[in-house]
Structures are given as structure tokens and as C-alpha cells.
CSV table of C-alpha atoms (C1' of nucleotides) in Angstrom, one decimal:
chain,number,residue,atom,x,y,z
A,1,MET,CA,5.8,-30.7,16.6
A,2,LYS,CA,7.8,-27.8,17.7
A,3,LYS,CA,5.7,-24.6,19.2
A,4,GLU,CA,7.1,-22.9,16.0
A,5,GLU,CA,5.2,-25.1,13.5
A,6,THR,CA,1.5,-24.6,15.1
A,7,ALA,CA,-0.6,-23.3,12.0
A,8,GLU,CA,-1.1,-19.9,14.4
A,9,HIS,CA,2.8,-19.4,14.7
A,10,LEU,CA,3.4,-20.3,11.0
A,11,ILE,CA,1.1,-18.0,10.0
A,12,LEU,CA,2.4,-15.0,12.1
A,13,ASP,CA,5.6,-15.8,11.0
A,14,ALA,CA,4.8,-15.8,7.3
A,15,ALA,CA,2.9,-12.7,7.7
A,16,LYS,CA,5.7,-10.8,9.7
A,17,ASP,CA,7.9,-11.5,6.2
A,18,ILE,CA,5.1,-10.4,4.2
A,19,PHE,CA,4.0,-6.9,5.8
A,20,GLN,CA,7.2,-6.2,7.1
A,21,SER,CA,8.6,-5.9,3.0
A,22,LYS,CA,5.4,-5.0,1.3
A,23,GLY,CA,3.7,-2.8,4.1
A,24,MET,CA,0.0,-3.3,5.4
A,25,ASP,CA,-1.4,-2.2,1.8
A,26,GLY,CA,1.1,-4.0,-0.5
A,27,ALA,CA,0.6,-7.3,1.6
A,28,ARG,CA,-2.0,-9.7,0.3
A,29,MET,CA,-3.5,-12.6,2.5
A,30,GLN,CA,-3.3,-15.2,-0.1
A,31,GLU,CA,0.4,-14.3,-0.4
A,32,ILE,CA,0.8,-14.8,3.5
A,33,ALA,CA,-1.0,-18.2,3.2
A,34,ASP,CA,0.9,-19.3,0.7
A,35,LYS,CA,4.2,-18.3,2.6
A,36,ALA,CA,2.8,-20.5,5.5
A,37,GLY,CA,1.7,-23.5,3.5
A,38,ILE,CA,-1.8,-23.1,4.9
A,39,ASN,CA,-5.3,-22.4,3.6
A,40,LYS,CA,-6.2,-19.0,3.6
A,41,ALA,CA,-9.3,-19.5,5.6
A,42,MET,CA,-7.0,-20.3,8.4
A,43,LEU,CA,-5.6,-16.7,8.5
A,44,HIS,CA,-9.0,-15.3,9.4
A,45,TYR,CA,-9.7,-18.6,12.0
A,46,TYR,CA,-6.9,-17.7,14.2
A,47,TYR,CA,-6.8,-13.7,13.6
A,48,ARG,CA,-10.3,-12.4,12.0
A,49,SER,CA,-9.1,-10.2,9.6
A,50,LYS,CA,-6.4,-8.8,7.9
A,51,GLN,CA,-6.1,-5.8,10.3
A,52,LEU,CA,-5.9,-7.7,13.3
A,53,LEU,CA,-3.1,-10.4,12.0
A,54,PHE,CA,-1.4,-6.8,11.0
A,55,GLU,CA,-1.5,-5.4,14.4
A,56,ALA,CA,-0.4,-8.5,15.9
A,57,VAL,CA,2.9,-8.4,13.6
A,58,PHE,CA,3.4,-4.6,14.2
A,59,LYS,CA,3.2,-5.3,18.0
A,60,ASN,CA,5.3,-8.1,17.9
A,61,ALA,CA,8.0,-6.0,15.8
A,62,PHE,CA,7.8,-3.1,18.3
A,63,SER,CA,8.1,-5.1,21.4
A,64,LEU,CA,11.4,-6.2,19.6
A,65,LEU,CA,12.6,-2.6,19.4
A,66,ALA,CA,11.5,-1.0,22.5
A,67,PRO,CA,13.9,-2.8,24.9
A,68,GLN,CA,16.7,-1.6,22.7
A,69,LEU,CA,15.5,1.7,23.5
A,70,ASN,CA,15.2,1.1,27.2
A,71,THR,CA,18.9,0.2,27.0
A,72,ILE,CA,20.1,3.6,26.5
A,73,LEU,CA,17.3,5.0,28.8
A,74,ASN,CA,17.4,2.8,31.9
A,75,ASP,CA,20.7,1.7,33.0
A,76,ASP,CA,22.8,3.3,35.5
A,77,SER,CA,26.3,4.0,33.0
A,78,SER,CA,27.4,7.5,32.0
A,79,ILE,CA,26.1,9.1,29.2
A,80,GLU,CA,28.9,8.1,27.2
A,81,ASP,CA,28.9,4.6,28.1
A,82,LYS,CA,25.3,4.5,27.2
A,83,VAL,CA,25.7,6.2,23.8
A,84,ARG,CA,28.8,3.9,22.8
A,85,LYS,CA,27.1,0.8,24.1
A,86,PHE,CA,23.5,1.6,22.5
A,87,THR,CA,25.3,2.5,19.0
A,88,THR,CA,27.1,-0.7,18.8
A,89,ASP,CA,24.2,-2.8,20.0
A,90,TYR,CA,21.6,-1.1,18.2
A,91,THR,CA,23.4,-1.2,14.8
A,92,ALA,CA,24.2,-4.9,15.3
A,93,PHE,CA,20.4,-5.6,16.1
A,94,MET,CA,19.4,-3.5,12.9
A,95,MET,CA,21.4,-5.8,10.9
A,96,LYS,CA,19.8,-8.8,11.7
A,97,HIS,CA,16.0,-7.0,11.4
A,98,PRO,CA,16.9,-4.7,8.2
A,99,TYR,CA,13.2,-4.4,7.6
A,100,LEU,CA,12.1,-3.4,11.1
A,101,PRO,CA,12.9,0.5,11.4
A,102,ASN,CA,11.3,1.3,7.7
A,103,PHE,CA,8.5,-0.7,8.5
A,104,ILE,CA,7.8,0.7,11.8
A,105,ILE,CA,8.2,4.2,10.6
A,106,ASN,CA,6.1,3.9,7.7
A,107,GLU,CA,3.1,2.2,9.5
A,108,LEU,CA,3.2,4.9,12.0
A,109,ASN,CA,3.1,7.6,9.3
A,110,ARG,CA,0.2,5.7,7.4
A,111,ASN,CA,-2.0,5.9,10.9
A,112,GLU,CA,-0.9,8.5,13.3
A,113,ASP,CA,-3.4,7.2,15.8
A,114,PHE,CA,-1.7,3.6,15.8
A,115,ILE,CA,1.1,4.9,18.2
A,116,LEU,CA,-1.6,5.7,20.7
A,117,LYS,CA,-2.5,1.7,21.0
A,118,LEU,CA,1.7,1.2,22.1
A,119,LYS,CA,1.8,3.9,24.4
A,120,GLU,CA,-0.9,2.3,26.4
A,121,ASN,CA,1.4,-0.9,26.6
A,122,THR,CA,3.8,-1.3,29.7
A,123,GLY,CA,7.1,-1.0,28.4
A,124,PHE,CA,6.8,1.7,26.2
A,125,PRO,CA,10.1,3.9,26.5
A,126,ASN,CA,9.9,6.5,28.9
A,127,LEU,CA,12.9,9.5,28.8
A,128,GLU,CA,12.3,11.0,32.1
A,129,LYS,CA,15.5,9.1,33.6
A,130,PHE,CA,17.7,9.6,30.4
A,131,LYS,CA,16.6,13.3,30.6
A,132,ALA,CA,17.3,13.8,34.3
A,133,GLN,CA,20.8,12.2,33.8
A,134,VAL,CA,21.8,14.5,30.8
A,135,ASN,CA,20.8,17.7,33.1
A,136,THR,CA,22.9,16.3,36.0
A,137,GLU,CA,26.1,15.6,34.1
A,138,ILE,CA,25.5,19.3,32.1
A,139,LYS,CA,25.6,20.7,35.8
A,140,ALA,CA,28.7,18.4,37.1
A,141,GLY,CA,30.3,20.0,34.0
A,142,VAL,CA,31.2,16.4,32.3
A,143,LEU,CA,28.7,17.5,28.8
A,144,LYS,CA,28.5,20.6,27.3
A,145,PRO,CA,24.9,22.3,27.6
A,146,ILE,CA,22.4,20.5,25.2
A,147,ASP,CA,19.0,19.7,25.3
A,148,ALA,CA,18.2,16.1,26.1
A,149,ASP,CA,15.4,15.6,23.7
A,150,GLN,CA,17.7,17.0,20.8
A,151,LEU,CA,20.3,14.8,22.2
A,152,PHE,CA,18.2,11.7,22.2
A,153,VAL,CA,16.6,12.8,18.9
A,154,ASN,CA,20.4,12.9,17.5
A,155,ILE,CA,21.2,9.5,18.7
A,156,LEU,CA,18.2,8.0,17.5
A,157,ALA,CA,18.6,9.7,14.0
A,158,LEU,CA,22.3,8.7,13.3
A,159,ASN,CA,21.8,5.1,14.2
A,160,ILE,CA,18.2,4.4,12.5
A,161,PHE,CA,18.9,6.6,9.3
A,162,PRO,CA,21.4,4.5,7.7
A,163,PHE,CA,18.8,1.7,7.7
A,164,LEU,CA,15.7,3.6,6.9
A,165,GLY,CA,17.6,5.4,4.1
A,166,LYS,CA,19.6,2.8,2.6
A,167,PRO,CA,19.0,2.7,-1.0
A,168,LEU,CA,19.1,6.2,-0.9
A,169,VAL,CA,22.4,6.4,0.8
A,170,LYS,CA,23.9,3.7,-1.1
A,171,ALA,CA,23.0,5.3,-4.5
A,172,LEU,CA,24.5,8.5,-3.0
A,173,THR,CA,27.6,7.2,-1.7
A,174,LYS,CA,28.0,4.8,-4.8
A,175,LYS,CA,28.2,1.7,-2.4
A,176,ASP,CA,27.3,-1.9,-3.4
A,177,GLU,CA,25.8,-4.1,-1.1
A,178,LEU,CA,28.9,-5.4,0.4
A,179,SER,CA,30.9,-2.0,0.9
A,180,TYR,CA,27.4,-0.5,2.4
A,181,ALA,CA,27.7,-3.4,5.2
A,182,ALA,CA,31.1,-2.4,5.8
A,183,PHE,CA,30.1,1.4,6.3
A,184,VAL,CA,27.4,0.4,8.6
A,185,GLU,CA,29.4,-1.6,10.3
A,186,SER,CA,32.0,1.0,11.1
A,187,ARG,CA,29.3,3.4,12.1
A,188,LYS,CA,29.2,1.2,15.3
A,189,THR,CA,32.2,3.3,16.4
A,190,GLU,CA,32.0,5.9,14.3
A,191,VAL,CA,28.5,7.4,15.4
A,192,ALA,CA,29.4,6.9,18.9
A,193,ASN,CA,32.9,9.1,18.5
A,194,PHE,CA,30.8,11.8,16.4
A,195,ILE,CA,28.4,12.1,19.1
A,196,ILE,CA,31.0,12.1,22.2
A,197,HIS,CA,33.0,14.7,20.3
A,198,SER,CA,30.0,17.0,20.1
A,199,ILE,CA,28.7,16.9,23.8
A,200,LYS,CA,32.0,16.3,25.8
A,201,LYS,CA,33.6,18.9,27.4
B,1,MET,CA,-7.8,29.6,-17.8
B,2,LYS,CA,-4.1,29.0,-15.7
B,3,LYS,CA,-1.8,26.6,-17.0
B,4,GLU,CA,-2.4,24.8,-13.5
B,5,GLU,CA,-5.9,24.0,-14.1
B,6,THR,CA,-5.3,22.0,-17.4
B,7,ALA,CA,-6.6,18.6,-16.6
B,8,GLU,CA,-3.1,17.0,-17.0
B,9,HIS,CA,-2.0,19.2,-14.3
B,10,LEU,CA,-5.0,18.7,-12.1
B,11,ILE,CA,-4.5,15.1,-12.1
B,12,LEU,CA,-0.5,15.4,-11.5
B,13,ASP,CA,-1.4,17.8,-8.4
B,14,ALA,CA,-4.3,15.2,-7.0
B,15,ALA,CA,-1.9,12.4,-7.5
B,16,LYS,CA,1.0,14.2,-5.6
B,17,ASP,CA,-1.3,14.5,-2.4
B,18,ILE,CA,-2.8,10.8,-2.5
B,19,PHE,CA,0.6,9.0,-3.7
B,20,GLN,CA,2.3,11.1,-1.2
B,21,SER,CA,0.2,10.4,1.6
B,22,LYS,CA,-1.0,6.8,1.1
B,23,GLY,CA,1.8,5.6,-1.1
B,24,MET,CA,1.7,3.6,-4.3
B,25,ASP,CA,-0.1,1.0,-2.7
B,26,GLY,CA,-2.4,2.7,-0.8
B,27,ALA,CA,-3.4,5.1,-3.6
B,28,ARG,CA,-6.5,4.4,-5.4
B,29,MET,CA,-7.0,5.7,-8.9
B,30,GLN,CA,-10.8,7.0,-8.4
B,31,GLU,CA,-9.7,8.8,-5.3
B,32,ILE,CA,-6.9,10.7,-7.3
B,33,ALA,CA,-9.5,11.2,-10.1
B,34,ASP,CA,-12.4,12.4,-7.5
B,35,LYS,CA,-9.7,14.8,-5.8
B,36,ALA,CA,-8.8,16.1,-9.2
B,37,GLY,CA,-12.4,16.5,-10.0
B,38,ILE,CA,-12.1,14.6,-13.3
B,39,ASN,CA,-13.2,11.4,-14.9
B,40,LYS,CA,-11.2,8.4,-14.0
B,41,ALA,CA,-10.5,7.5,-17.6
B,42,MET,CA,-8.8,10.9,-17.8
B,43,LEU,CA,-6.1,9.5,-16.0
B,44,HIS,CA,-5.3,6.6,-18.6
B,45,TYR,CA,-5.8,9.2,-21.1
B,46,TYR,CA,-2.7,11.3,-19.7
B,47,TYR,CA,-0.6,8.8,-17.8
B,48,ARG,CA,-1.6,5.5,-19.2
B,49,SER,CA,-1.1,3.5,-16.2
B,50,LYS,CA,-0.9,4.0,-12.2
B,51,GLN,CA,2.7,3.0,-12.5
B,52,LEU,CA,3.6,5.8,-14.6
B,53,LEU,CA,1.4,8.2,-13.0
B,54,PHE,CA,3.1,7.2,-10.0
B,55,GLU,CA,6.6,7.9,-11.5
B,56,ALA,CA,5.5,11.3,-12.7
B,57,VAL,CA,4.8,12.0,-9.1
B,58,PHE,CA,8.1,10.6,-7.6
B,59,LYS,CA,10.4,12.1,-10.2
B,60,ASN,CA,8.5,15.3,-9.6
B,61,ALA,CA,9.4,14.8,-5.7
B,62,PHE,CA,12.8,13.7,-6.4
B,63,SER,CA,13.8,16.9,-8.4
B,64,LEU,CA,12.5,19.1,-6.0
B,65,LEU,CA,14.7,17.3,-3.1
B,66,ALA,CA,17.6,17.0,-5.3
B,67,PRO,CA,18.4,20.8,-5.3
B,68,GLN,CA,18.3,20.8,-1.9
B,69,LEU,CA,21.3,18.3,-1.7
B,70,ASN,CA,23.3,20.0,-4.3
B,71,THR,CA,23.5,22.9,-2.1
B,72,ILE,CA,25.6,21.4,0.5
B,73,LEU,CA,27.6,19.8,-2.3
B,74,ASN,CA,28.5,21.9,-5.0
B,75,ASP,CA,29.2,25.4,-3.6
B,76,ASP,CA,32.0,27.0,-2.6
B,77,SER,CA,31.6,28.0,1.1
B,78,SER,CA,33.3,26.3,4.1
B,79,ILE,CA,32.1,23.2,5.3
B,80,GLU,CA,31.1,25.0,8.5
B,81,ASP,CA,29.1,27.5,6.5
B,82,LYS,CA,27.2,24.8,4.0
B,83,VAL,CA,26.1,22.7,7.2
B,84,ARG,CA,24.7,25.8,8.7
B,85,LYS,CA,23.1,26.9,5.6
B,86,PHE,CA,22.1,23.4,4.7
B,87,THR,CA,20.6,22.7,8.1
B,88,THR,CA,18.5,26.0,8.1
B,89,ASP,CA,17.2,25.5,4.5
B,90,TYR,CA,16.4,21.8,4.5
B,91,THR,CA,14.4,21.9,7.9
B,92,ALA,CA,12.6,25.0,6.4
B,93,PHE,CA,11.9,23.2,3.1
B,94,MET,CA,10.8,20.0,4.9
B,95,MET,CA,8.1,22.0,7.1
B,96,LYS,CA,6.5,22.6,3.9
B,97,HIS,CA,6.6,19.2,2.4
B,98,PRO,CA,6.2,17.2,5.4
B,99,TYR,CA,5.3,14.1,3.4
B,100,LEU,CA,8.1,14.2,0.9
B,101,PRO,CA,10.8,12.2,3.1
B,102,ASN,CA,8.6,9.5,3.9
B,103,PHE,CA,7.3,9.0,0.3
B,104,ILE,CA,10.7,8.9,-1.2
B,105,ILE,CA,12.3,6.8,1.4
B,106,ASN,CA,9.6,4.5,1.4
B,107,GLU,CA,9.0,4.1,-2.0
B,108,LEU,CA,13.0,3.4,-2.5
B,109,ASN,CA,12.7,0.6,-0.4
B,110,ARG,CA,9.4,-1.0,-1.7
B,111,ASN,CA,11.5,-1.0,-4.9
B,112,GLU,CA,15.1,-0.6,-4.7
B,113,ASP,CA,15.8,-0.9,-8.5
B,114,PHE,CA,13.8,2.5,-8.7
B,115,ILE,CA,16.7,4.6,-7.6
B,116,LEU,CA,18.8,3.2,-10.8
B,117,LYS,CA,16.3,5.6,-12.9
B,118,LEU,CA,17.1,8.4,-11.1
B,119,LYS,CA,20.9,7.8,-11.3
B,120,GLU,CA,20.6,8.4,-15.1
B,121,ASN,CA,19.2,11.8,-14.5
B,122,THR,CA,21.1,14.8,-14.4
B,123,GLY,CA,21.3,16.4,-11.7
B,124,PHE,CA,21.4,13.5,-9.4
B,125,PRO,CA,23.4,14.5,-6.4
B,126,ASN,CA,27.1,14.0,-6.6
B,127,LEU,CA,29.3,13.9,-3.6
B,128,GLU,CA,32.8,14.0,-5.2
B,129,LYS,CA,33.3,17.9,-4.7
B,130,PHE,CA,32.0,17.6,-0.8
B,131,LYS,CA,34.5,15.2,-0.2
B,132,ALA,CA,37.6,16.7,-1.5
B,133,GLN,CA,36.6,19.7,0.6
B,134,VAL,CA,36.2,17.6,3.7
B,135,ASN,CA,39.4,16.1,3.1
B,136,THR,CA,41.4,19.7,2.3
B,137,GLU,CA,40.2,21.1,5.6
B,138,ILE,CA,40.9,17.9,7.5
B,139,LYS,CA,44.7,18.6,5.9
B,140,ALA,CA,44.2,22.2,6.5
B,141,GLY,CA,43.5,21.5,10.1
B,142,VAL,CA,40.3,23.2,10.0
B,143,LEU,CA,38.3,19.7,10.8
B,144,LYS,CA,39.2,17.0,12.8
B,145,PRO,CA,39.7,13.5,10.8
B,146,ILE,CA,36.5,12.0,9.7
B,147,ASP,CA,35.3,10.1,6.7
B,148,ALA,CA,33.5,12.4,4.4
B,149,ASP,CA,30.9,9.7,3.4
B,150,GLN,CA,30.2,9.3,7.1
B,151,LEU,CA,29.8,12.9,7.8
B,152,PHE,CA,27.5,13.4,4.9
B,153,VAL,CA,25.3,10.5,6.2
B,154,ASN,CA,25.2,12.2,9.4
B,155,ILE,CA,24.0,15.6,8.2
B,156,LEU,CA,21.5,13.9,6.4
B,157,ALA,CA,20.4,11.6,9.2
B,158,LEU,CA,20.0,14.7,11.6
B,159,ASN,CA,17.9,16.8,9.5
B,160,ILE,CA,15.9,14.1,8.1
B,161,PHE,CA,15.0,11.8,10.8
B,162,PRO,CA,12.7,14.1,12.9
B,163,PHE,CA,10.4,14.4,9.9
B,164,LEU,CA,10.6,10.7,8.8
B,165,GLY,CA,10.1,9.5,12.3
B,166,LYS,CA,7.7,12.3,13.6
B,167,PRO,CA,4.9,9.9,15.1
B,168,LEU,CA,7.6,8.0,17.0
B,169,VAL,CA,9.5,10.8,18.2
B,170,LYS,CA,6.4,12.8,19.0
B,171,ALA,CA,5.4,9.9,21.2
B,172,LEU,CA,8.9,9.5,23.0
B,173,THR,CA,9.1,13.0,23.9
B,174,LYS,CA,5.7,13.5,24.7
B,175,LYS,CA,5.1,16.8,22.3
B,176,ASP,CA,2.1,17.8,21.0
B,177,GLU,CA,1.8,19.1,17.0
B,178,LEU,CA,2.7,22.9,18.5
B,179,SER,CA,5.7,21.8,21.0
B,180,TYR,CA,6.8,19.3,18.2
B,181,ALA,CA,7.1,22.3,15.6
B,182,ALA,CA,8.9,24.4,18.0
B,183,PHE,CA,11.3,21.5,18.5
B,184,VAL,CA,11.7,21.1,14.7
B,185,GLU,CA,12.1,24.8,14.5
B,186,SER,CA,14.9,25.0,17.2
B,187,ARG,CA,16.8,22.3,15.5
B,188,LYS,CA,17.7,24.4,12.6
B,189,THR,CA,20.6,26.1,14.5
B,190,GLU,CA,20.7,23.0,17.5
B,191,VAL,CA,21.9,20.4,14.6
B,192,ALA,CA,24.4,22.6,12.7
B,193,ASN,CA,25.9,23.5,16.5
B,194,PHE,CA,25.9,19.8,17.1
B,195,ILE,CA,27.7,18.9,13.9
B,196,ILE,CA,30.1,21.8,14.3
B,197,HIS,CA,31.0,20.7,17.6
B,198,SER,CA,32.0,17.3,16.5
B,199,ILE,CA,34.1,17.9,13.7
B,200,LYS,CA,35.8,21.6,14.3
B,201,LYS,CA,39.2,21.6,15.6
C,1,DA,C1',-18.0,-46.2,21.5
C,2,DT,C1',-19.9,-42.0,20.9
C,3,DA,C1',-20.6,-37.1,21.2
C,4,DT,C1',-18.2,-32.6,21.0
C,5,DT,C1',-15.1,-29.5,20.0
C,6,DT,C1',-11.2,-28.0,17.6
C,7,DG,C1',-8.7,-27.6,13.4
C,8,DT,C1',-8.7,-27.5,8.1
C,9,DT,C1',-10.4,-27.4,3.4
C,10,DA,C1',-12.3,-26.3,-1.2
C,11,DA,C1',-15.6,-23.5,-3.2
C,12,DC,C1',-18.0,-19.6,-3.0
C,13,DC,C1',-19.5,-14.4,-2.4
C,14,DA,C1',-19.5,-9.5,-2.8
C,15,DT,C1',-17.0,-5.7,-3.8
C,16,DA,C1',-13.1,-3.2,-5.4
C,17,DT,C1',-9.9,-2.2,-8.6
C,18,DG,C1',-7.0,-0.9,-12.7
C,19,DG,C1',-7.9,-0.6,-17.2
C,20,DT,C1',-10.9,0.1,-21.6
C,21,DT,C1',-14.5,1.3,-25.2
C,22,DA,C1',-17.4,3.8,-27.9
C,23,DA,C1',-19.8,7.3,-28.1
C,24,DA,C1',-20.1,12.3,-27.1
C,25,DC,C1',-18.4,16.8,-26.8
C,26,DT,C1',-15.1,20.9,-28.0
C,27,DT,C1',-12.0,23.2,-30.6
C,28,DG,C1',-9.6,24.4,-34.7
C,29,DT,C1',-8.8,24.3,-39.8
C,30,DT,C1',-10.4,24.7,-44.7
D,1,DA,C1',-21.0,24.7,-42.8
D,2,DA,C1',-18.0,20.2,-42.6
D,3,DC,C1',-14.3,17.9,-41.0
D,4,DA,C1',-10.7,16.5,-38.4
D,5,DA,C1',-8.2,16.3,-34.1
D,6,DG,C1',-8.1,16.3,-29.5
D,7,DT,C1',-10.7,15.9,-25.0
D,8,DT,C1',-14.6,14.2,-21.9
D,9,DT,C1',-17.7,11.2,-20.2
D,10,DA,C1',-20.8,6.8,-18.6
D,11,DA,C1',-20.8,2.5,-19.0
D,12,DC,C1',-18.4,-1.6,-19.0
D,13,DC,C1',-14.8,-5.6,-18.2
D,14,DA,C1',-11.6,-9.2,-16.2
D,15,DT,C1',-9.8,-10.0,-12.5
D,16,DA,C1',-7.8,-9.4,-8.1
D,17,DT,C1',-9.3,-9.3,-2.9
D,18,DG,C1',-10.8,-10.1,1.8
D,19,DG,C1',-13.8,-12.8,3.8
D,20,DT,C1',-17.3,-16.3,4.4
D,21,DT,C1',-19.5,-20.9,4.5
D,22,DA,C1',-20.5,-25.4,4.9
D,23,DA,C1',-18.6,-29.8,4.8
D,24,DC,C1',-15.1,-32.8,6.3
D,25,DA,C1',-11.4,-34.3,9.4
D,26,DA,C1',-8.9,-34.8,13.9
D,27,DA,C1',-8.6,-34.7,18.6
D,28,DT,C1',-10.8,-34.4,23.1
D,29,DA,C1',-14.1,-35.8,26.3
D,30,DT,C1',-18.0,-38.5,28.1
DNA sequence: ATATTTGTTAACCATATGGTTAAACTTGTT
DNA sequence: AACAAGTTTAACCATATGGTTAACAAATAT
């Protein structure tokens, strides 16, 4: 038996699917059990309560996202290169985990205190290096003046929003599933260009 | 008695609060009734079911948002002026309705078919004029070449994301409630400049 | 082999939840 | 005043839900 087929892992896996698509409030313990092919009592045996099972799933999801952010924050390439790399990588990553952004954003909105628990974790993204680098490049005349926090949020916004707002954007731009995928795919370069055009001298 | 104090309106008002902060799944009919100061049976008397009450709230919320979008889509000023006006107005609007974006985005993700009902409504935003105008200004040499859909999504993303991702962004940028409000306030001009810099020749 | 710990199940429980009902109250009409 | 229509309430209902229990099975240790 593979590690992934232990009851504990089967449960976490099923819980991930259900929680990420339906949220904490919409998820049902029975549905998770059914999806895992396992008796409902086992969920409590391994994770004690719905809340704790949810937290296990959430921390797992966030620990998938954090390294993506750290890419842009903590390597040594130029801001331009970072933006290009991040935009490509992040979009590719999101295409593989389409429920992730909405799940995280929404659950953080539902319970604002929850982010405090994440902050304590090592590996919680830290902006200091990125901000210092932006300011250095501005002084060096490579970039136009811009507040580093604002730039960071812009980068995040342009990359994440198409996944968060997919149903809305799809409807507004009158795209079907296929053309939306192509639209997002082309953003890998479009968004990077859009940002670079704006900030580069 | 004012119109706003009829039972029907008190219910809708309370339902708006509860649904927008807790979502469809997290909302409880009893809680809505309590907030409205009205017997629970009245909710069903006026709105038949939780689903229908929810839809009333949702359509209401969306009909508040749609005119904001139409501002940028259907007036006759230049793209640059539209971007500036939209960014200022939209941010001001969101500061007054902080739960709106997450509510709408999240519920549309929960039920993708729901947007179809909205599409039928008159007043559902239409991008054609905006797209034509972008292409005209590109041909006239006012704007650099850019796909109009991409530009539209960029504008939306930059404006909406700070409200959607507030808890996350607040934590990442280490801002408290007050400095986050200032951050968002300054985006009214920062975002417009960011966009204009990128697209203007 | 036997005892002990760990894993698993079906049945059960208390409570929460959306929804209904029938009676009472209010308002307007004749 | 009497009647009808609309409005409001408390009590009720069926079901769903997170969680528990006690018995049973499998693996592990003695």
C-alpha cells in the first residue's frame, strides 16, 4: 500500500477537494467520508473535528502558495526578470490548482484572525528584500518611482484576479471555457509586459 | 412609517448584511430574522425560501455594481479619462461596500450557472463600445497596442483585488486597519497612473 | 499463544436548520 | 358591526448534521 492510500491521507485528499470547492460552511463531513470511501467516524478519529480537518487542509493549501510568492520576493534577479518569471510560473501553477485562490481568499475573509496563525509559520512571505530591491532600482534609474507595496499588490492583483473572478470575467468578455483558457495562457506574457511597460524607465 | 421599515424591507436589509458577510452557506434564516427583529416565518411569507431570499439580495448587490462598470464602458470620454474616473469612483464605492466584491465573486464561483440569470437582465455590462474605443485609440496612435479584453481585466483586477484580498494583503504588507485604508485611498491615483503609464504612447 | 494497542464500523445522539401550520391580530371594506 | 384580506406569531415538523459510543477486527508486542 502506498503512503497516499492510508486512511489518514485518503481523508485529507478528499477533504481538500470538498473544502476547496464548497468552502468550510458548504462542506459536509459525510460527503468527505464518501469521497474518501471511508467511514465518517474515521474523520474524527484522525482529525478530531471539522474545524481541525479544515485547518489541516487550509494550511496545506497555503503552504503550496507561499513558495510561489517567495519566488518573486527572495531571489537575486532584476525586478524585470522576477516579474516575468513570477507571471509565467504563477499562472501555470494556478491553472493546475484552479480552486486555490478563491478558497484561500474567501476563507481568510470569513475569518480574519485566521491569518495570524499563518504568520507565525516560518516561510510566511516577507516583502523586505523585494521592497529594498525596488528602491535600489529606482535610485539606479532602472525603474520609475513607485511605492514597492503598491507594485507588489499590482503584480499580485494582475496575476490572481483572472482566477478569482473567472465566472464574472468569462461572462463579461463573452468567452467560453476554451477561449478563457487561451486568454489566461496569453496573460503569461501580456501581464508581464503590462507591468514592465509601466515601471521601466 | 417609512418605506424602509416595512417588514419586507427590514428582512431584505438584514438578509443583505448576513448573506454578504457569511455567504449563502454560512447564513442562518434565524439570524436574519433576529437581525430584522421579525419572526422567522415572515421570511418565508415574503420570500418563500432561503434560496429566493438569497437571490433577491444577490441581484440587488449586482445591480449596485453593474452601473459602476458601465461608467467605464459607455461614456464618451477618452480611455485615459475613463480609467482615471473609474479608478477613483470605484475605489470610493468599494470603501462604502466592503463586503460586496468578495460576496459576488465567491457566490459566482460557488454556482457558475448563476451568472446566466444575470446576463439576461438589461443593464448587464457590455464591453463592445469600450473595445471599439480602445482599438480606435490604438489606431490613432494614442495608445500602445493592447488587447482590449486584457486591458479591461487589468483595470478590474487592479481596482478590485485590494478589496478581495484585503486580509492577505494586509498581512503581507504588514499594515494595520488605518494604514491599509490610506494605502487603498492612495491607490485611487496610483492605479490610474500605473495603467496610463503602461498603455499611453 | 496471549495481551495490548491501533484501526474500523454501524448504530446512535443532541442539536440545528429550513420550512410549515393554524390560530390570532390588524387593516380595510361594505 | 361584520366580513374579508392581509399580516404576524408561537409551536411544530422532518431532516440534516457534527460528533460519540461501544463493539469488533487487525496488527503489534510480550
